[in-house]
Short mmCIF file of C-alpha atoms and ligand atoms in Angstrom, two decimals:
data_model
loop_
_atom_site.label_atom_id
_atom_site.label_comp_id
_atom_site.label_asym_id
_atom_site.label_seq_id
_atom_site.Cartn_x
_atom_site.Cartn_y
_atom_site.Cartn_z
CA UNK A 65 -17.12 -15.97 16.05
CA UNK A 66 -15.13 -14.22 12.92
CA UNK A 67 -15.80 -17.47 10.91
CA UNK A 68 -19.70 -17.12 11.81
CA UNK A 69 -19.84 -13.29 10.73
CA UNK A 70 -17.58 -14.03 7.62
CA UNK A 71 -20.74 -16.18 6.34
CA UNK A 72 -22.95 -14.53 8.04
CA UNK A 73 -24.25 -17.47 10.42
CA UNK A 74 -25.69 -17.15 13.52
CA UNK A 75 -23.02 -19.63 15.22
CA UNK A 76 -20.67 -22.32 13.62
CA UNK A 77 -18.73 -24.97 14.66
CA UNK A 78 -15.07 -24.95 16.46
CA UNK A 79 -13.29 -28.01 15.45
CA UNK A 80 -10.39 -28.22 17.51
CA UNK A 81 -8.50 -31.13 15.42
CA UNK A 82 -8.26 -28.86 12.29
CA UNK A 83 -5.39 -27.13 13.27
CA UNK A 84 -5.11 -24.51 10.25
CA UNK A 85 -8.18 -23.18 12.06
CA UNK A 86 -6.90 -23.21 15.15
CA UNK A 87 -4.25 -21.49 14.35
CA UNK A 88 -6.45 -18.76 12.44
CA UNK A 89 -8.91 -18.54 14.91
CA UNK A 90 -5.94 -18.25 17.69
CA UNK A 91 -4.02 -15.12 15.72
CA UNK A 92 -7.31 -13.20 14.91
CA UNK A 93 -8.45 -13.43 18.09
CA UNK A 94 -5.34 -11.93 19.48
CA UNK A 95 -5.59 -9.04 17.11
CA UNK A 96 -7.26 -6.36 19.41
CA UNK A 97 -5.20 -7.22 22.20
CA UNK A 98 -1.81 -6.63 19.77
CA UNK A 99 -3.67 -3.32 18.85
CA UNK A 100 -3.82 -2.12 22.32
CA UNK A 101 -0.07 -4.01 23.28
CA UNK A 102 1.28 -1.77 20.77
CA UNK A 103 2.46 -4.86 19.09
CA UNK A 104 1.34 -3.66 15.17
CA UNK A 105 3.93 -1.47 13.55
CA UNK A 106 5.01 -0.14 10.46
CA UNK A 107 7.57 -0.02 8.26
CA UNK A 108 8.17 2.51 5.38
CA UNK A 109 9.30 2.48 1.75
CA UNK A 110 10.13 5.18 0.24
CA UNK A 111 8.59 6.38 -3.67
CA UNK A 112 11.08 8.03 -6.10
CA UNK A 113 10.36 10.18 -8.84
CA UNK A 114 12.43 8.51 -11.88
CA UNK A 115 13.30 11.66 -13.26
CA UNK A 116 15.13 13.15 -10.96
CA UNK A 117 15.53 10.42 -7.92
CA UNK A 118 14.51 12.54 -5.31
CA UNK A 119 12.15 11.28 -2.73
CA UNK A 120 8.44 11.53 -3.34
CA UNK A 121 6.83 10.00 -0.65
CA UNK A 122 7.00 6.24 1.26
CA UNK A 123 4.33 3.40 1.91
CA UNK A 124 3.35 2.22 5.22
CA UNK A 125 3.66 -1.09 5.37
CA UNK A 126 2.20 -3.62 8.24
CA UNK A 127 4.15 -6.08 10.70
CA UNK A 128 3.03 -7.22 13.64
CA UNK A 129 5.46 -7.90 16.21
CA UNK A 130 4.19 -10.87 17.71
CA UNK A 131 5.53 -12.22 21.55
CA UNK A 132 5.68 -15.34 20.32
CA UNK A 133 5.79 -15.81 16.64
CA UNK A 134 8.24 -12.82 16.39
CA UNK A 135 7.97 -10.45 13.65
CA UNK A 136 4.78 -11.21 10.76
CA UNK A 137 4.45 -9.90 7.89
CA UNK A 138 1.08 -8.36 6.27
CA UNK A 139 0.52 -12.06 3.97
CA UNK A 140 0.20 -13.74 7.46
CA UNK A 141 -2.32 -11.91 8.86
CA UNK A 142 -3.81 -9.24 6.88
CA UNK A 143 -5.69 -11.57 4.22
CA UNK A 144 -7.72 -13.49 7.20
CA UNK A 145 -8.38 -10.24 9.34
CA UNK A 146 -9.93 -8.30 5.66
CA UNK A 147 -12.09 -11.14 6.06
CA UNK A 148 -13.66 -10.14 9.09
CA UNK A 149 -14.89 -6.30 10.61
CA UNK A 150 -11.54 -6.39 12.62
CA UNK A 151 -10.43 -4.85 9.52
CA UNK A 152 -11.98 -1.40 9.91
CA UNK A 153 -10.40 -1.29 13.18
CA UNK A 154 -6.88 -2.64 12.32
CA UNK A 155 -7.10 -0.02 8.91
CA UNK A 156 -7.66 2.73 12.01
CA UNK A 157 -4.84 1.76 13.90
CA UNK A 158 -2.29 1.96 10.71
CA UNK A 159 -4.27 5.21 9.68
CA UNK A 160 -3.22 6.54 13.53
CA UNK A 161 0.40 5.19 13.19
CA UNK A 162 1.61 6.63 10.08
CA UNK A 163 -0.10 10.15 10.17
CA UNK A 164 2.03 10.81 13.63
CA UNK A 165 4.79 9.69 11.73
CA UNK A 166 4.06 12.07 9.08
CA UNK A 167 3.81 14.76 11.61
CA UNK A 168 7.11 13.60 13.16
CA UNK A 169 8.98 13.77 9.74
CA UNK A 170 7.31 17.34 9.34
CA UNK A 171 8.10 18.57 12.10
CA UNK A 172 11.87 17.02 11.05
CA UNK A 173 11.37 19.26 7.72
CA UNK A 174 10.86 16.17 5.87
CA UNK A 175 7.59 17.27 3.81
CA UNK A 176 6.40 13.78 2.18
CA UNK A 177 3.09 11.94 1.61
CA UNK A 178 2.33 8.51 3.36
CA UNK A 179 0.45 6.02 1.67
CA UNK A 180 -1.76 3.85 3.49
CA UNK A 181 -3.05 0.58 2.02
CA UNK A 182 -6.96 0.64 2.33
CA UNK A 183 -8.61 -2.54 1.51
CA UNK A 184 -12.30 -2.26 -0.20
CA UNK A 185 -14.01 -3.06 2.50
CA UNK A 186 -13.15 -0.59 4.20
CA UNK A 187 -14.16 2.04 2.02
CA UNK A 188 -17.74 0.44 2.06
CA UNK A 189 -17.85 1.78 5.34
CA UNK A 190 -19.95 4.83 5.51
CA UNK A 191 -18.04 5.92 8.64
CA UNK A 192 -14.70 5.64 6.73
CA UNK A 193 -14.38 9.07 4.99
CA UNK A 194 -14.90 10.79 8.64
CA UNK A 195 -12.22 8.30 10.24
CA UNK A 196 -9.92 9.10 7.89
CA UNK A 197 -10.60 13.38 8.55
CA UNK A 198 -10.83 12.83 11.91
CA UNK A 199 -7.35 10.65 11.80
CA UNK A 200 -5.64 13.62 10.03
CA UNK A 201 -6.74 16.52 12.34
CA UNK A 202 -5.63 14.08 15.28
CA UNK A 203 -2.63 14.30 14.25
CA UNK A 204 -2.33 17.94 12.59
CA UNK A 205 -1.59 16.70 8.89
CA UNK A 206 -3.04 18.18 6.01
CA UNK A 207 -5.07 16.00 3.74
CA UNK A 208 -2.82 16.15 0.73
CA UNK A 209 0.30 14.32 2.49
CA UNK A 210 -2.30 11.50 2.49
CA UNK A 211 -2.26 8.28 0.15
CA UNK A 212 -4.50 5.71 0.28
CA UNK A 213 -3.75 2.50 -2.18
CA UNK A 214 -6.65 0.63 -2.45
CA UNK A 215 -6.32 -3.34 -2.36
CA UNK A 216 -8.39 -5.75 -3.56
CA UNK A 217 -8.90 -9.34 -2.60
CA UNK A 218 -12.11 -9.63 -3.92
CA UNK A 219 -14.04 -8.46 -6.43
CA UNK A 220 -15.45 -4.81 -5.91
CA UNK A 221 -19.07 -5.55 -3.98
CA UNK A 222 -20.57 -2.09 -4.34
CA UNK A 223 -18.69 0.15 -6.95
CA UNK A 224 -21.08 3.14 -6.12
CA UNK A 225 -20.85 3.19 -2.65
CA UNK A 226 -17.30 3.04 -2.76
CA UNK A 227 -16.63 5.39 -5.13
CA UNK A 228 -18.70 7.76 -3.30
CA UNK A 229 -16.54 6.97 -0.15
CA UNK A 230 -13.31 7.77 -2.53
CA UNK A 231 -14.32 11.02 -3.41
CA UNK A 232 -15.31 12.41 0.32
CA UNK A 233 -11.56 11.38 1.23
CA UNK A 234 -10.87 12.72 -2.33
CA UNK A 235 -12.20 15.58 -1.16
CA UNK A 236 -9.97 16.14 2.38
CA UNK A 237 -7.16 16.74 -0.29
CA UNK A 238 -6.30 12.71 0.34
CA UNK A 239 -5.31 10.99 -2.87
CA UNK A 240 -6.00 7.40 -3.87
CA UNK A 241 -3.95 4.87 -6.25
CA UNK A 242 -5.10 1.47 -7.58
CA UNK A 243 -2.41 -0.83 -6.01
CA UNK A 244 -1.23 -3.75 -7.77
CA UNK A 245 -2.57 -2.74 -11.11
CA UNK A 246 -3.09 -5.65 -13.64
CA UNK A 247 -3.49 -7.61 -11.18
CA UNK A 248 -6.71 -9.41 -9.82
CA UNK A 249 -10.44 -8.51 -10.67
CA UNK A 250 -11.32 -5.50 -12.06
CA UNK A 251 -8.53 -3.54 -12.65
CA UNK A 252 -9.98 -1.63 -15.89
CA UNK A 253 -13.08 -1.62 -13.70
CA UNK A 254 -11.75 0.22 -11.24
CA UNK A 255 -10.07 2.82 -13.85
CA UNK A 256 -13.68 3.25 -14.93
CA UNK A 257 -15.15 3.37 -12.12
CA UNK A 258 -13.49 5.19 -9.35
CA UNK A 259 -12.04 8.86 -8.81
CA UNK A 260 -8.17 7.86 -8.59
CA UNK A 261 -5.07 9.74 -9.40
CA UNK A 262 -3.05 7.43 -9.55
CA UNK A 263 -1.85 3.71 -10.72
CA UNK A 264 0.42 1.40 -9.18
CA UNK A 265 2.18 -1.20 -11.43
CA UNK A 266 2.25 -4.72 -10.02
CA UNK A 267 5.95 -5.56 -9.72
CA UNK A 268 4.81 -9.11 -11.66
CA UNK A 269 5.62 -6.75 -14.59
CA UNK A 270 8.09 -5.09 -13.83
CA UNK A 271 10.29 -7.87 -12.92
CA UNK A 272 13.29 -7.93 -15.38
CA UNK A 273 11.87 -5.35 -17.56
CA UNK A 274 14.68 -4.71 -19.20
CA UNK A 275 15.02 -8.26 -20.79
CA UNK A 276 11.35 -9.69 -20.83
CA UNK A 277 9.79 -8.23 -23.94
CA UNK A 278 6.49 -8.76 -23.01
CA UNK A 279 6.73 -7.18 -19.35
CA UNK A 280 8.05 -4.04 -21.18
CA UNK A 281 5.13 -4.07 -23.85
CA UNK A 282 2.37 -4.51 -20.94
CA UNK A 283 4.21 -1.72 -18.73
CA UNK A 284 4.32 0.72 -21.51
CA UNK A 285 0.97 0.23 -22.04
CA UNK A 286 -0.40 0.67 -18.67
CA UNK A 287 1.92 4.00 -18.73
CA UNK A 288 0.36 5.47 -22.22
CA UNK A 289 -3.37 4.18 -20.33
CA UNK A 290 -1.93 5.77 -17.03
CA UNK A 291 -0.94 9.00 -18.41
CA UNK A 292 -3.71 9.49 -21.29
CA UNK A 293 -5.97 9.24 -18.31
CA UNK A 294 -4.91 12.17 -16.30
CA UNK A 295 -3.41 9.66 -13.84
CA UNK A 296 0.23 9.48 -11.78
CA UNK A 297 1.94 5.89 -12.81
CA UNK A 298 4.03 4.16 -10.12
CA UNK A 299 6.11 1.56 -10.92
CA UNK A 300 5.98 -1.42 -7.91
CA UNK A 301 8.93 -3.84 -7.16
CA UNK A 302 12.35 -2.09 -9.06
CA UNK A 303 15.18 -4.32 -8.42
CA UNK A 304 17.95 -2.99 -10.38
CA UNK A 305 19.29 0.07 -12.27
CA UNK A 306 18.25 -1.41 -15.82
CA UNK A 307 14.75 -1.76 -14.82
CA UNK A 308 14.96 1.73 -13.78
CA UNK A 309 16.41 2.54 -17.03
CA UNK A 310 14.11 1.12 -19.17
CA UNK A 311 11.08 2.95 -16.95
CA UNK A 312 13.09 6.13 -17.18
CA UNK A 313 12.67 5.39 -20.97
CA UNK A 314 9.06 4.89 -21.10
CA UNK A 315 8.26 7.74 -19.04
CA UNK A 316 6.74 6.28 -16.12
CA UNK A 317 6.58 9.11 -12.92
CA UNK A 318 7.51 7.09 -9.81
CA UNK A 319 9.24 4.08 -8.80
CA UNK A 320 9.27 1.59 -6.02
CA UNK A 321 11.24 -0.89 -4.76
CA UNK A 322 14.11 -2.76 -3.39
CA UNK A 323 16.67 -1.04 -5.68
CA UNK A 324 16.17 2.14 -3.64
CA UNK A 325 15.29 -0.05 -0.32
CA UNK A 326 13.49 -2.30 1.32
CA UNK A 327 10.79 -1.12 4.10
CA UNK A 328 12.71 0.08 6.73
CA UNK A 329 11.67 1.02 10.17
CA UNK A 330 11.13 4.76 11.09
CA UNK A 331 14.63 4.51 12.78
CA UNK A 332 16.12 2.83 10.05
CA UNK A 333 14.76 4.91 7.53
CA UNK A 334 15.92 8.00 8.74
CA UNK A 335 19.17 6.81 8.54
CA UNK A 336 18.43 6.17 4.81
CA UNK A 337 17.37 9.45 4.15
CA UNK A 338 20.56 11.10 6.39
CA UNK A 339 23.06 8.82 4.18
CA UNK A 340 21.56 8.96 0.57
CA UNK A 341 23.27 11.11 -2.13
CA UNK A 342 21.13 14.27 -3.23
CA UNK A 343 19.07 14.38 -5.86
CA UNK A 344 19.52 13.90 -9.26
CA UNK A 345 18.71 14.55 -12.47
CA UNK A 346 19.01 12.65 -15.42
CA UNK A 347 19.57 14.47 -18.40
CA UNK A 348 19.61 10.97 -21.09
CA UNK A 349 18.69 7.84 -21.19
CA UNK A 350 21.32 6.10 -19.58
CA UNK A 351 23.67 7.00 -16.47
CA UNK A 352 24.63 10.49 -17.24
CA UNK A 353 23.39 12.21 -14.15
CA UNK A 354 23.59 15.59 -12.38
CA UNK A 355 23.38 16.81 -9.27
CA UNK A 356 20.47 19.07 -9.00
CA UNK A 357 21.35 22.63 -7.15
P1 C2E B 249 1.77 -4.07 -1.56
O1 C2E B 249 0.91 -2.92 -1.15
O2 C2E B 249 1.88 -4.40 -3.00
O3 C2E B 249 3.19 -3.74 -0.92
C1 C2E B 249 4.41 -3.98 -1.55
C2 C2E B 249 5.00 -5.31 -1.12
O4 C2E B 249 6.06 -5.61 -1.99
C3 C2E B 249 5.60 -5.24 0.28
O5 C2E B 249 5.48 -6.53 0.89
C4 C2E B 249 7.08 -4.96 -0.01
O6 C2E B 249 7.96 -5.41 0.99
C5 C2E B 249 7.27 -5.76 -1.29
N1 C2E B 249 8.34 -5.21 -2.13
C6 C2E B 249 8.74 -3.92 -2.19
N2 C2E B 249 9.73 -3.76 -3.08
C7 C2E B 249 9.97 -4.97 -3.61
C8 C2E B 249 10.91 -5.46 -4.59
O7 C2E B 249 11.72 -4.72 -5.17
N3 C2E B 249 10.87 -6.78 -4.89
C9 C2E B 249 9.97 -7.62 -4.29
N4 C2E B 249 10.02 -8.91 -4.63
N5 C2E B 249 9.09 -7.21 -3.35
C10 C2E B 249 9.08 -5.89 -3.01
P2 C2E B 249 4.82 -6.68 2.31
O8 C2E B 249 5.29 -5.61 3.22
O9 C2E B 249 5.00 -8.11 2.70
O10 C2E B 249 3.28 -6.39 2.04
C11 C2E B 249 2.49 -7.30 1.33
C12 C2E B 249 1.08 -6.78 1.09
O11 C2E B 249 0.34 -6.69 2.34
C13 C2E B 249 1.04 -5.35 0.57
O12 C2E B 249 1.31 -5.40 -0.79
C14 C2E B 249 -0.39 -4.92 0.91
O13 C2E B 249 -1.31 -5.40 -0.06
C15 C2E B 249 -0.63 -5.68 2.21
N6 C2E B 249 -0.51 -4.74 3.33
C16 C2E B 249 0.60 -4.33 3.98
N7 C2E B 249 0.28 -3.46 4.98
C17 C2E B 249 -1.08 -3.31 4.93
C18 C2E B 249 -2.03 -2.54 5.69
O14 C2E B 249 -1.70 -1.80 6.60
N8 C2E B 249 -3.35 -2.67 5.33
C19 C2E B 249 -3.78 -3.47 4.30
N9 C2E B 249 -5.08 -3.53 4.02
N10 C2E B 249 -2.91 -4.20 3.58
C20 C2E B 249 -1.58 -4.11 3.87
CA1 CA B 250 0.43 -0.93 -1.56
CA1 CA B 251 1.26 -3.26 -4.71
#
């Protein structure tokens, strides 16, 4: 049936002996039962602000805890289900989930944004913009500790209509970063063409920044384009302390990635926030640090 609306047929034809499909068919199906099992949850990562390494925010991230296959992660399933309308329900669900974990984490005193990965899709959906407000007075979050990163498998169908969808959630106080940037189809395109405010760095480039000459020339670049565009610049996948340097060094806002932590499970990431050092301040370009009051 998902096959047949993903090419828009009327029917099509289940061929048992192709197992791939099998599979496929067998896990998408099972996707609105998980949904109602409970079975989808999320894990967070947290943003920091390369300046000063304080926390500025963390990015829900997908698994779905599957009774047989055990845990999946988001390149096992989320690709096939964008493919199909399950998607606008399964974007729902991880809107639901990680705005009551927002609220839990303010009513903890723990004041930071989530970011929600939204593929294109979904913002074609006229009915989007009033899921996503009726998803954050559910909950009792204001707009603005709202992300949405906005994924692309595909090229852009209708840049209009979606950047009319961006700016009534722009408009809740929500705001919206082009994920994986240099990446994929139109990433200029999008900079042209929809209300963001901010960019995300694909970690392709940031990968041993401090020694691959190139990477550093292409990151400083999308920084300069970043910044001379009014826009917030993340930087995706940090691994180490020199690649943290060296984006400390070319003035790039936020950073991302395994360095600080992986994604971590609410449980486990509130241990990570009880044990980390305070934070700090860096006052040059290398590790001369201090504690800010
Ligand atoms: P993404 O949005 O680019 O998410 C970051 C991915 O990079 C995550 O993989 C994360 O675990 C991984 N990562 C983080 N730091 C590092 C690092 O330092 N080094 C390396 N090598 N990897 C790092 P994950 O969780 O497997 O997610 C993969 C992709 O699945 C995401 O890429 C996002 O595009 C998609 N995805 C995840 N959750 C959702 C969702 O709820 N909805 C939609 N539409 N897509 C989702
Ligand atoms: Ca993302
Ligand atoms: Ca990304």
């Amino acid at each position: 049936m998902y096959v047949a609306e993903e090419h828009h047929l009327v029917h099509t034809r289940f061929d048992p002996d192709q197992a791939d499909n099998t599979a496929r068919f067998t896990l998408i199906g099972s996707m609105r039962r998980a949904l109602d099992a409970g079975e989808l949850v999320l894990h967070y990562q947290p943003k920091i602000d390369v300046g000063t390494g304080s926390l500025i925010g963390a990015e829900a991230l997908a698994r779905w805890q599957h009774p047989s296959r055990g845990l999946l992660m988001p390149g096992e399933f989320i690709p096939m289900l964008e493919r199909t309308s399950l998607i606008h329900g399964f974007t729902r669900h991880v809107l639901g989930l990680a705005l009551v974990q927002a609220r839990d984490w303010l009513d903890q005193g723990i004041r930071i944004p989530v970011a929600v990965n939204v593929s294109t899709r979904c913002l074609l959906d006229p009915q989007f913009p009033e899921t996503v407000a009726s998803c954050l007075l559910a909950a009792g979050v204001p707009g603005e500790l709202l992300r949405i990163e906005i994924t692309e498998n595909t090229l852009m169908a209708d840049p209009e209509r979606t950047a009319d969808s961006l700016r009534r959630i722009r408009a809740l106080g929500v705001k919206a970063a082009i994920d994986d940037f240099g990446t994929g189809y139109s990433s200029m395109v999008y900079l042209k063409l929809l209300p963001v405010d901010e960019i995300k760095i694909d970690r392709s480039f940031v990968h041993d920044l401090d020694t691959d000459l190139r990477n550093r020339v292409l990151v400083e670049s999308a920084i300069e384009l970043g910044h001379n565009l009014g826009l917030t610049v993340i930087a995706e996948g940090v691994e180490d302390s020199a690649s943290l340097d060296t984006l400390h060094d070319l003035g790039c806002d936020g950073a991302q990635g395994y360095h600080f932590s992986r994604p971590l499970s609410p449980a486990d990431f509130g241990r990570w926030l009880e044990a980390r050092p305070p934070a700090r301040h860096r006052s040059t370009r290398d590790h001369s640090v201090a504690t800010v009051a």
